[in-house]
Tab-separated table of C-alpha atoms and ligand atoms in Angstrom:
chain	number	residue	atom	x	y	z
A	1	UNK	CA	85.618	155.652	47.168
A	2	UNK	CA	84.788	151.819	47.301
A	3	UNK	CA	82.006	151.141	49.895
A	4	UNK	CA	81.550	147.722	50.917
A	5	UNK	CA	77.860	147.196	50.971
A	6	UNK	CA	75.401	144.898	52.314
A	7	UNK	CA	73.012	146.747	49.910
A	8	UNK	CA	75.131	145.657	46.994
A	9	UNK	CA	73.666	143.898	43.960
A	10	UNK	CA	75.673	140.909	43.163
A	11	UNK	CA	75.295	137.787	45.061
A	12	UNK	CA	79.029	137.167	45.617
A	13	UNK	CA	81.092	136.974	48.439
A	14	UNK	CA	82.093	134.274	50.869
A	15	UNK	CA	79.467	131.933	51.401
A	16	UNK	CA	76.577	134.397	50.455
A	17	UNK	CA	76.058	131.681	47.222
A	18	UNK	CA	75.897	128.966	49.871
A	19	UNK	CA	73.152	131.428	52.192
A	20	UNK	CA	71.318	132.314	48.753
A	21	UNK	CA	70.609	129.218	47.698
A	22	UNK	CA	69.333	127.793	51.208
A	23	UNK	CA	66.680	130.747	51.235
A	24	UNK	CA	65.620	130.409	47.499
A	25	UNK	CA	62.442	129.253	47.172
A	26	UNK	CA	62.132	126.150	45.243
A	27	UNK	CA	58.658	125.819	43.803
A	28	UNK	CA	56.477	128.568	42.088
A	29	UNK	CA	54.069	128.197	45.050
A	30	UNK	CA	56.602	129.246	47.632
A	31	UNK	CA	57.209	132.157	45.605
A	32	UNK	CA	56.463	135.454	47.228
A	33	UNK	CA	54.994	139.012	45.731
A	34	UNK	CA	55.410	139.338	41.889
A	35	UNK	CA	52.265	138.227	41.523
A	36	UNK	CA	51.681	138.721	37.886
A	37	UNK	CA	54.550	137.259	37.079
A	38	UNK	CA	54.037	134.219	38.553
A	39	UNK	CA	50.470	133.781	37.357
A	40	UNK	CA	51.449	134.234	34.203
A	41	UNK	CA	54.241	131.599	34.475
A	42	UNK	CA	52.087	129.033	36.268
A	43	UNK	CA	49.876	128.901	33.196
A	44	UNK	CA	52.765	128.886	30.414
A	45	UNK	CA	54.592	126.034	32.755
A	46	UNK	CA	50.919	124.481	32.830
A	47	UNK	CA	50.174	124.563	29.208
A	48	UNK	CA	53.239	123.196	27.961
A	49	UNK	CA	53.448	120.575	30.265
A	50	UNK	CA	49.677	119.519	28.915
A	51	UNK	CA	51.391	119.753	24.947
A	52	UNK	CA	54.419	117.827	26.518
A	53	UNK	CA	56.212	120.595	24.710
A	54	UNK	CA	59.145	122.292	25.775
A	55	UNK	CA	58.600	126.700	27.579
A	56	UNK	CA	59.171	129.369	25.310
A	57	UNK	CA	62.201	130.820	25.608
A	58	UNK	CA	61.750	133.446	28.604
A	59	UNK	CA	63.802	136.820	29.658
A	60	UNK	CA	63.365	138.700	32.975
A	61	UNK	CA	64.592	141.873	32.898
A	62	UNK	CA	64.844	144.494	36.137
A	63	UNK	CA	67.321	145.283	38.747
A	64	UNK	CA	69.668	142.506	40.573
A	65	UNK	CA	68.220	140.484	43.525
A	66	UNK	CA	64.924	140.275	42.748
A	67	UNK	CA	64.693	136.855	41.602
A	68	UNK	CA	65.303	136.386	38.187
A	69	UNK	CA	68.113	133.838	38.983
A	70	UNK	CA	65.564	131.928	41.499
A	71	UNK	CA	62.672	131.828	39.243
A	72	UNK	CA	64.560	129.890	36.360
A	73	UNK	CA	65.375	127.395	38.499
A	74	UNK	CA	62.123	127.283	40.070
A	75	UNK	CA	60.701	126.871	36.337
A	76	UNK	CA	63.224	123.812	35.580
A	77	UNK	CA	61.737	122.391	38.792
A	78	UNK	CA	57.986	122.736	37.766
A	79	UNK	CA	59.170	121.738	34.811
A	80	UNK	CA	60.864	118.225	35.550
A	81	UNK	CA	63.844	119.588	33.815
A	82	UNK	CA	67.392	119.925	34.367
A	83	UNK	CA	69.062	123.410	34.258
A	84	UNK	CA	72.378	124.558	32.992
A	85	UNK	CA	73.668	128.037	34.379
A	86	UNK	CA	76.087	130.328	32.974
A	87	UNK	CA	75.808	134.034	32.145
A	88	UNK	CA	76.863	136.431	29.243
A	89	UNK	CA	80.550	137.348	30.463
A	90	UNK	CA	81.503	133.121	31.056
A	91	UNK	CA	80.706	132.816	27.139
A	92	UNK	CA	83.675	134.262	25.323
A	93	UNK	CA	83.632	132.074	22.346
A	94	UNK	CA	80.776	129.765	20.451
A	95	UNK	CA	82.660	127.125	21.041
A	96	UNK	CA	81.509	127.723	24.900
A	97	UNK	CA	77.769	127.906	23.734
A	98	UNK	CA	78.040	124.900	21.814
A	99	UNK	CA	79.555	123.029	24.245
A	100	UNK	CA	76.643	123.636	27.079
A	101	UNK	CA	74.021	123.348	23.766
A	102	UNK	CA	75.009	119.659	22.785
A	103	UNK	CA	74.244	118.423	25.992
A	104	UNK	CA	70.993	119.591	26.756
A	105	UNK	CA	68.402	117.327	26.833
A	106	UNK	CA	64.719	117.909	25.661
A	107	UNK	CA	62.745	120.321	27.544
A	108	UNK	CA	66.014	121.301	29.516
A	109	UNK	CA	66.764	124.884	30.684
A	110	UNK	CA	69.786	127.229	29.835
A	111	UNK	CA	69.769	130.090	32.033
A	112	UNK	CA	72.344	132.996	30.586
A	113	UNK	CA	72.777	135.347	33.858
A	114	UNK	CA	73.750	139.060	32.206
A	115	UNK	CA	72.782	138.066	28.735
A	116	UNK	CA	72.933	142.026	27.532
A	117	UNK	CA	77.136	141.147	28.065
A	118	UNK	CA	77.163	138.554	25.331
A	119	UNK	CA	79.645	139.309	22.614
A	120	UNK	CA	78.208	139.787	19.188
A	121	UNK	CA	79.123	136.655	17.284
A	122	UNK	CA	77.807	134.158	20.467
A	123	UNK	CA	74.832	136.258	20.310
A	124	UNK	CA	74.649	135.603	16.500
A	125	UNK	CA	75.312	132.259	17.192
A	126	UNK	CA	72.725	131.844	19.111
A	127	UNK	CA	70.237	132.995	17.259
A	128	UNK	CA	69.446	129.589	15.149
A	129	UNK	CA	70.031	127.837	18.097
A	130	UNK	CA	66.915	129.442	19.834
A	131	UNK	CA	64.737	129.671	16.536
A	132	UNK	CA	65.061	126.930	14.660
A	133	UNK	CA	67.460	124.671	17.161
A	134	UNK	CA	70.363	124.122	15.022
A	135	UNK	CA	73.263	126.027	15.356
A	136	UNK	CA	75.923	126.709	12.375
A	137	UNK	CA	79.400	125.496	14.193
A	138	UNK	CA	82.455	126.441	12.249
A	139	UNK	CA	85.902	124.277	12.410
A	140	UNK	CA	89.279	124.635	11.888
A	141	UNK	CA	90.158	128.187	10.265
A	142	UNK	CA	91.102	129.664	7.587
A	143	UNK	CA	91.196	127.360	4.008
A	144	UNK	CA	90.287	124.178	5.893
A	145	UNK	CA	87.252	125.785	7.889
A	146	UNK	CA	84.394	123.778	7.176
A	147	UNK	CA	80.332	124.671	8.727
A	148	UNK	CA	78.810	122.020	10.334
A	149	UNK	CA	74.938	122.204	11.088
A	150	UNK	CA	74.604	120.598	14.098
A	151	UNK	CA	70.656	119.819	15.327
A	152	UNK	CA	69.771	120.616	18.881
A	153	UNK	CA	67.172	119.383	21.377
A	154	UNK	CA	64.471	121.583	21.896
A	155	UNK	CA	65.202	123.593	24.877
A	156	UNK	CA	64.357	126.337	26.983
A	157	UNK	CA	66.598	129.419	26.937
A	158	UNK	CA	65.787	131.861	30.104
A	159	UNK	CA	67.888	134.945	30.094
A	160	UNK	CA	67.973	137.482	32.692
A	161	UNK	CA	69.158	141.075	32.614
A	162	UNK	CA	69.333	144.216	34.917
A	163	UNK	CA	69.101	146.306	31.594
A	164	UNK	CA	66.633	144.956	29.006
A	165	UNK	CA	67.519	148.374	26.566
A	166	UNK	CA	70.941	146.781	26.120
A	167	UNK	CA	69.984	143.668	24.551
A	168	UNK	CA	69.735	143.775	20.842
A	169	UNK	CA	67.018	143.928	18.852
A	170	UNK	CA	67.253	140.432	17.442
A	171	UNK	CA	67.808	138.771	20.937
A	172	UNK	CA	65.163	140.536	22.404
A	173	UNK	CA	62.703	139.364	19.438
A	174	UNK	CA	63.244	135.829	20.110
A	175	UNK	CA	62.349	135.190	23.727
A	176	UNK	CA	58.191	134.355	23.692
A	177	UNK	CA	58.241	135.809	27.111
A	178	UNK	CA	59.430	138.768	28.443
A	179	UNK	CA	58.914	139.434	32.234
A	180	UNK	CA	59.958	142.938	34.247
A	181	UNK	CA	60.491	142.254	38.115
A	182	UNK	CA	59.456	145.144	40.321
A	183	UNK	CA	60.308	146.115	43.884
A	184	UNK	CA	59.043	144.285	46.854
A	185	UNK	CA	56.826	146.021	49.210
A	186	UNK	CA	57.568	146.124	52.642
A	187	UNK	CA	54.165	143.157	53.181
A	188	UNK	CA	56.140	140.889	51.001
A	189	UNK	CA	59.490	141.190	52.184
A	190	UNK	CA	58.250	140.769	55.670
A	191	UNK	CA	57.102	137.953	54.192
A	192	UNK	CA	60.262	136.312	52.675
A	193	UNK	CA	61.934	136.902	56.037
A	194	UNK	CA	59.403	134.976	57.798
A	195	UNK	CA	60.149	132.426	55.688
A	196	UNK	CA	63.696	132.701	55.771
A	197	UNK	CA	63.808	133.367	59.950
A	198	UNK	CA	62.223	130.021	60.155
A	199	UNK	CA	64.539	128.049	57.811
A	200	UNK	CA	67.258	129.536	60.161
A	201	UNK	CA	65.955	128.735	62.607
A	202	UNK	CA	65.867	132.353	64.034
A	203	UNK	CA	63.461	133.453	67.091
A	204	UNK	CA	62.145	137.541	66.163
A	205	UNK	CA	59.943	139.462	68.546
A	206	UNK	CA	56.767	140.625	66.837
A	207	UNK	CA	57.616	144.086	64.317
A	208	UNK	CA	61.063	142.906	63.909
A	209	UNK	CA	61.170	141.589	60.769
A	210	UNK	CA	59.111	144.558	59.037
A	211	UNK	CA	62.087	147.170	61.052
A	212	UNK	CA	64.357	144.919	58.163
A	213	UNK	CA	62.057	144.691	55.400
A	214	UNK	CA	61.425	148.191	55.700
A	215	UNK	CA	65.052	149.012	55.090
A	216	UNK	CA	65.424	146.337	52.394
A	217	UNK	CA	65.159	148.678	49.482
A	218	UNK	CA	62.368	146.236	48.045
A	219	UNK	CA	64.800	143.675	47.572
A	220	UNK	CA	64.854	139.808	49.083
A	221	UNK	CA	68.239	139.332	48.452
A	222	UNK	CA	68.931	142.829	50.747
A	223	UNK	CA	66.429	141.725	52.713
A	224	UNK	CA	67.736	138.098	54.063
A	225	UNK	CA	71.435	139.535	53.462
A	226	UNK	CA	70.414	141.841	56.280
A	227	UNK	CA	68.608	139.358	58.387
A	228	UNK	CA	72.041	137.101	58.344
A	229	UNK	CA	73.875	140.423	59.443
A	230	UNK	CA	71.379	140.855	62.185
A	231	UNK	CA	71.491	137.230	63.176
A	232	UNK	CA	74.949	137.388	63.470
A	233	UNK	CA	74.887	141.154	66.036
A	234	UNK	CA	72.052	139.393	67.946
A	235	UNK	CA	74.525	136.019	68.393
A	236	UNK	CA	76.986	138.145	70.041
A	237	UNK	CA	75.623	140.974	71.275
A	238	UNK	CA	72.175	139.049	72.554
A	239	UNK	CA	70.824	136.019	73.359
A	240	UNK	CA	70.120	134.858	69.849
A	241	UNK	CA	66.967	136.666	69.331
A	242	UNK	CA	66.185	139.252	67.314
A	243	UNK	CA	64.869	141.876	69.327
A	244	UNK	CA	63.608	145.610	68.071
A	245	UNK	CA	66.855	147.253	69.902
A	246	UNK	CA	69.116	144.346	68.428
A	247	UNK	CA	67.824	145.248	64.992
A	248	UNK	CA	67.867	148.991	65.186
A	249	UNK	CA	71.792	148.747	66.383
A	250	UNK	CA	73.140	146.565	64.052
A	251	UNK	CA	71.119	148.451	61.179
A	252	UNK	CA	72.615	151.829	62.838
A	253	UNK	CA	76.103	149.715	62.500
A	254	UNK	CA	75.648	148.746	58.569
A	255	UNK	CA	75.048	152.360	58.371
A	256	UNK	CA	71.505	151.799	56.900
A	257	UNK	CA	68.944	154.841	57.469
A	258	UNK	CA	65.304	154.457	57.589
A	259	UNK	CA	64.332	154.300	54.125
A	260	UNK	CA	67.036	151.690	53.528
A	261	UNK	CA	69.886	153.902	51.927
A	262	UNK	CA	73.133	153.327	52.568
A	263	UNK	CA	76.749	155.489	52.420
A	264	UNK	CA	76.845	155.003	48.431
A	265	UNK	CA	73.363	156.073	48.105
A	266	UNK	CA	73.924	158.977	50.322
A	267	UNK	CA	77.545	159.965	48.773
A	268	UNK	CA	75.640	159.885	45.623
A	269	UNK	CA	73.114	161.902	46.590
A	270	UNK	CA	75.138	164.168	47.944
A	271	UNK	CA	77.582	164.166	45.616
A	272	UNK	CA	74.663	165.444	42.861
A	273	UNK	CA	73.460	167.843	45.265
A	274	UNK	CA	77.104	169.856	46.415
A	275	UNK	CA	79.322	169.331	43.006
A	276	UNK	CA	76.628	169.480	40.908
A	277	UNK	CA	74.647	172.014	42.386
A	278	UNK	CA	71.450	169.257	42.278
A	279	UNK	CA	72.345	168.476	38.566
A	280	UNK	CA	71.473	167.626	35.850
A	281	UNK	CA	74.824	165.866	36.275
A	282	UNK	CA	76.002	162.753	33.504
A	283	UNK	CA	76.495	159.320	35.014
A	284	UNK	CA	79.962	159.034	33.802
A	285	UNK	CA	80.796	162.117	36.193
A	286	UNK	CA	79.219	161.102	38.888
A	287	UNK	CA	80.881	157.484	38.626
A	288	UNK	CA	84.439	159.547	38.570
A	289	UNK	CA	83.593	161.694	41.452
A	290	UNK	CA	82.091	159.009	43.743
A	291	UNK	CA	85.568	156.698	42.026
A	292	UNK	CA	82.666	154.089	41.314
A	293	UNK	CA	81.701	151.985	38.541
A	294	UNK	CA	79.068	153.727	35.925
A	295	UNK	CA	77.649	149.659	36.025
A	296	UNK	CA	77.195	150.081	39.410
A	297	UNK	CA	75.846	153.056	39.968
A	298	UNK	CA	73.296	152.295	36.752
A	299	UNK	CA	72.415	148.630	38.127
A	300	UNK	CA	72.333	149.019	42.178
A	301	UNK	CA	72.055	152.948	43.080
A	302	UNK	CA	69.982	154.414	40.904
A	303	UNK	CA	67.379	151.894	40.394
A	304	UNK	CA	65.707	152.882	44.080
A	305	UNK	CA	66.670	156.236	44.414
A	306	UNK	CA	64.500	156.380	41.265
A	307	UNK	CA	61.635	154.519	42.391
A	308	UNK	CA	61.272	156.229	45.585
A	309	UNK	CA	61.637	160.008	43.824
A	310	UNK	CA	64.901	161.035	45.423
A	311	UNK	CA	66.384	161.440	41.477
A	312	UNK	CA	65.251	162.528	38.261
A	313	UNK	CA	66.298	161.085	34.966
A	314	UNK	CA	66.060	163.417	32.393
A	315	UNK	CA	67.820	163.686	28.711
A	316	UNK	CA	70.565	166.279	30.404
A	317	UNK	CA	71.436	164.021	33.087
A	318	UNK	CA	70.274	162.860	36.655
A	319	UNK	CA	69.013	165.937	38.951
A	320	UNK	CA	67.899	165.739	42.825
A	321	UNK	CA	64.921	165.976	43.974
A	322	UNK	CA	63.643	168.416	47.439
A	323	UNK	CA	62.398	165.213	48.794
A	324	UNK	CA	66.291	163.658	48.431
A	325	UNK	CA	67.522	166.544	49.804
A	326	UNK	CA	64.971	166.907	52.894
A	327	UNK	CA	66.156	163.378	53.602
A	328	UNK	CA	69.998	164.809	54.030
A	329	UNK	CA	69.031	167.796	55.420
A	330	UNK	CA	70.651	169.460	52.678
A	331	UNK	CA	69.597	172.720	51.727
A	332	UNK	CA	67.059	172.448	48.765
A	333	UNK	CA	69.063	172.364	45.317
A	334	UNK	CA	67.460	174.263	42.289
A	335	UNK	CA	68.306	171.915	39.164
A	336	UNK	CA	70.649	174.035	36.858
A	337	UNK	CA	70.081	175.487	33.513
A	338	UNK	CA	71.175	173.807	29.923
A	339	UNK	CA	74.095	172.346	30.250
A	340	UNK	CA	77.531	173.624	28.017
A	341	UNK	CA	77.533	172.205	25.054
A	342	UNK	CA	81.010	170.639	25.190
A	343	UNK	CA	79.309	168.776	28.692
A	344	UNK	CA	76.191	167.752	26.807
A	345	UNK	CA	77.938	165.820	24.177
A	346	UNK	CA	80.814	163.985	26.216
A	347	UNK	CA	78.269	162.530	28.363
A	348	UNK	CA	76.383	160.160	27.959
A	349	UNK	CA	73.358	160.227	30.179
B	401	LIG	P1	68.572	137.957	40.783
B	401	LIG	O1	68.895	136.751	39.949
B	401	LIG	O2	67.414	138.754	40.260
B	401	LIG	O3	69.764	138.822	41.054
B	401	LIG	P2	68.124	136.011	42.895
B	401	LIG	O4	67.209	135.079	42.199
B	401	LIG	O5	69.547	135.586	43.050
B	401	LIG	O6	68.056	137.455	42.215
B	401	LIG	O7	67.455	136.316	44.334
B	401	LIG	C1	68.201	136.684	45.452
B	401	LIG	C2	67.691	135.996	46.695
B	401	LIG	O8	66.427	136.557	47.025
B	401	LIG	C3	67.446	134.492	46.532
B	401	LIG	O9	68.486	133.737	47.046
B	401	LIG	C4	66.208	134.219	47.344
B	401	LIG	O10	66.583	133.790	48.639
B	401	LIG	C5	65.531	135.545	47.484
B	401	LIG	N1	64.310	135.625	46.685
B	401	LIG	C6	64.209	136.109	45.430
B	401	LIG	N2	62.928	136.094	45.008
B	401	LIG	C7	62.207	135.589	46.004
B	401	LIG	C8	60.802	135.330	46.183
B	401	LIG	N3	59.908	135.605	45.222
B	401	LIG	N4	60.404	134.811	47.336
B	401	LIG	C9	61.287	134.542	48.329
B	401	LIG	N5	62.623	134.770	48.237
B	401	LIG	C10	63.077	135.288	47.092
């Protein structure tokens, strides 16, 4: 079961790249929420910019759409620099890396999207490149390979991941800053669609944008992708204006509920709760049952089902919890004993 969802992670999809990058703030100051984040950055961007030095290298780590992609551009702005984007999967070879790395300038930004996906020798190869900026390029192969060491500008690397435990050791060691994004509350997401309703131009009736921010899951980029859905129901089935019944019917169409879940959050739930019995139930079996991806579930599902206390990590697996099942109306699953042995060790939880 594929679901297409509005609530999905990735910022795909035709002309949501285009829609992303009109919304995304620009300068640190237009920011919104993540407030220790930001303070933290506005006086690392200061101080280096006083030394005339180059930012540390910087990761952000936490799940997609909360901004990691728009703060490292909004750092090469406060920064004066320019910014080269690319992510983990793009760079196959080093002979990719090397190719962004000789053209950066002084001060300028890298920004590796999905860094945990880096293969092990670009990762290796990067690792001179960030501490002592050089980087070790072979050529040619076999008896005629020959290392060059090639000397880089000093520049910024910012990598962002929805799984910080996946990056090595070694990569994680050598970013100087290391930032986790949390969830949006529903203040600051009301917020960001203010912002973004008037960059669209968009008339709402007062309590209209908090219906959406409410069901945004705590993420911007849910939130304005939902504000562009309703914008679009209120163009043809209104006047233009986003009105509390508008928003409440074209939610009920999305199939969003009140907390913001959608049919992959509720087949997973439900899923846990009927063929597992409420768990503890392995990821990889619950990504076969639903016919979903394990990255998805791990990157976009559980995240919030997590953080609002409808599931249960645990070392046997993910287990529901009465308040998930209340929510269904499902009757209240009693999380199962030890799991069999054989179960225990083929999954990996
Ligand atoms: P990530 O890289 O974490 O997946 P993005 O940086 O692509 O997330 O953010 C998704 C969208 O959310 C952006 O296009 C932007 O419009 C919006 N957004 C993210 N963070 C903020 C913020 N702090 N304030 C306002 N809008 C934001």
């Amino acid at each position: 079961m594929v679901i297409d969802r509005v609530l999905s992670g990735d910022s795909r999809g035709e002309g949501e790249e285009q829609f992303n990058y009109a919304l995304r703030p620009k300068r640190l100051e237009e920011c919104i929420g993540q407030d220790n984040v930001r303070q933290k950055l506005a006086i690392a961007i200061q101080a280096a910019r006083k030394r005339g030095e180059p930012l540390e290298h910087i990761l952000f780590y936490g799940p997609p759409g909360l901004g990691k992609t728009t703060l490292a551009h909004v750092i090469a702005n406060e920064m004066g620099a320019a910014i080269r984007v690319t992510s983990g999967p793009a760079l196959t070879k080093q002979g990719d890396v090397m190719g962004l790395l000789s053209n950066i300038g002084t001060g300028d930004i890298l920004f590796i999207d999905e860094i945990h996906r880096l293969s092990t020798p670009v990762e290796e190869f990067l690792y001179p490149a960030m501490e002592d900026f050089k980087v070790d390029f072979t050529v040619d192969s076999g008896l005629h390979a020959k290392t060059i060491n090639f000397p880089l500008k000093r520049f910024t690397l910012i990598g962002a991941t929805t799984r910080a435990g996946l990056l090595s050791a070694p990569l994680r060691g050598r970013f100087g800053i290391l930032h986790h994004l949390e969830f949006y509350s529903p203040q600051e997401l009301t917020q960001i669609l203010r912002r973004s309703a008037v960059l669209l131009n968009l008339q709402a009736d007062a309590g209209t944008l908090e219906l959406i921010a409410q069901r945004s899951r705590g993420t911007p980029r849910i939130a304005n992708r939902l504000l562009k859905r309703v914008r679009d129901y209120a163009q043809v089935k209104g006047a233009g204006r986003l009105t509390a019944k508008i928003v409440s019917d074209a939610l009920r169409m999305e199939q969003i509920d009140e907390l913001g879940l959608d049919e992959l959050d509720r087949a997973f739930l439900r899923a846990l709760a009927t063929v597992y019995g409420g768990g503890p139930a392995g990821i990889e079996a619950l990504a076969a049952t639903l016919g979903e991806e394990r990255d998805t579930l791990e990157d976009v599902v559980e995240p919030y089902l997590l953080q609002i206390g409808f599931v249960r990590r645990t070392k046997r697996g993910r287990e529901i919890t009465p308040e998930a099942c209340r929510h269904l109306g499902l009757k209240i699953a009693s999380p199962k004993g030890p799991l069999p042995q054989k179960e225990l060790f083929e999954e990996d939880v």
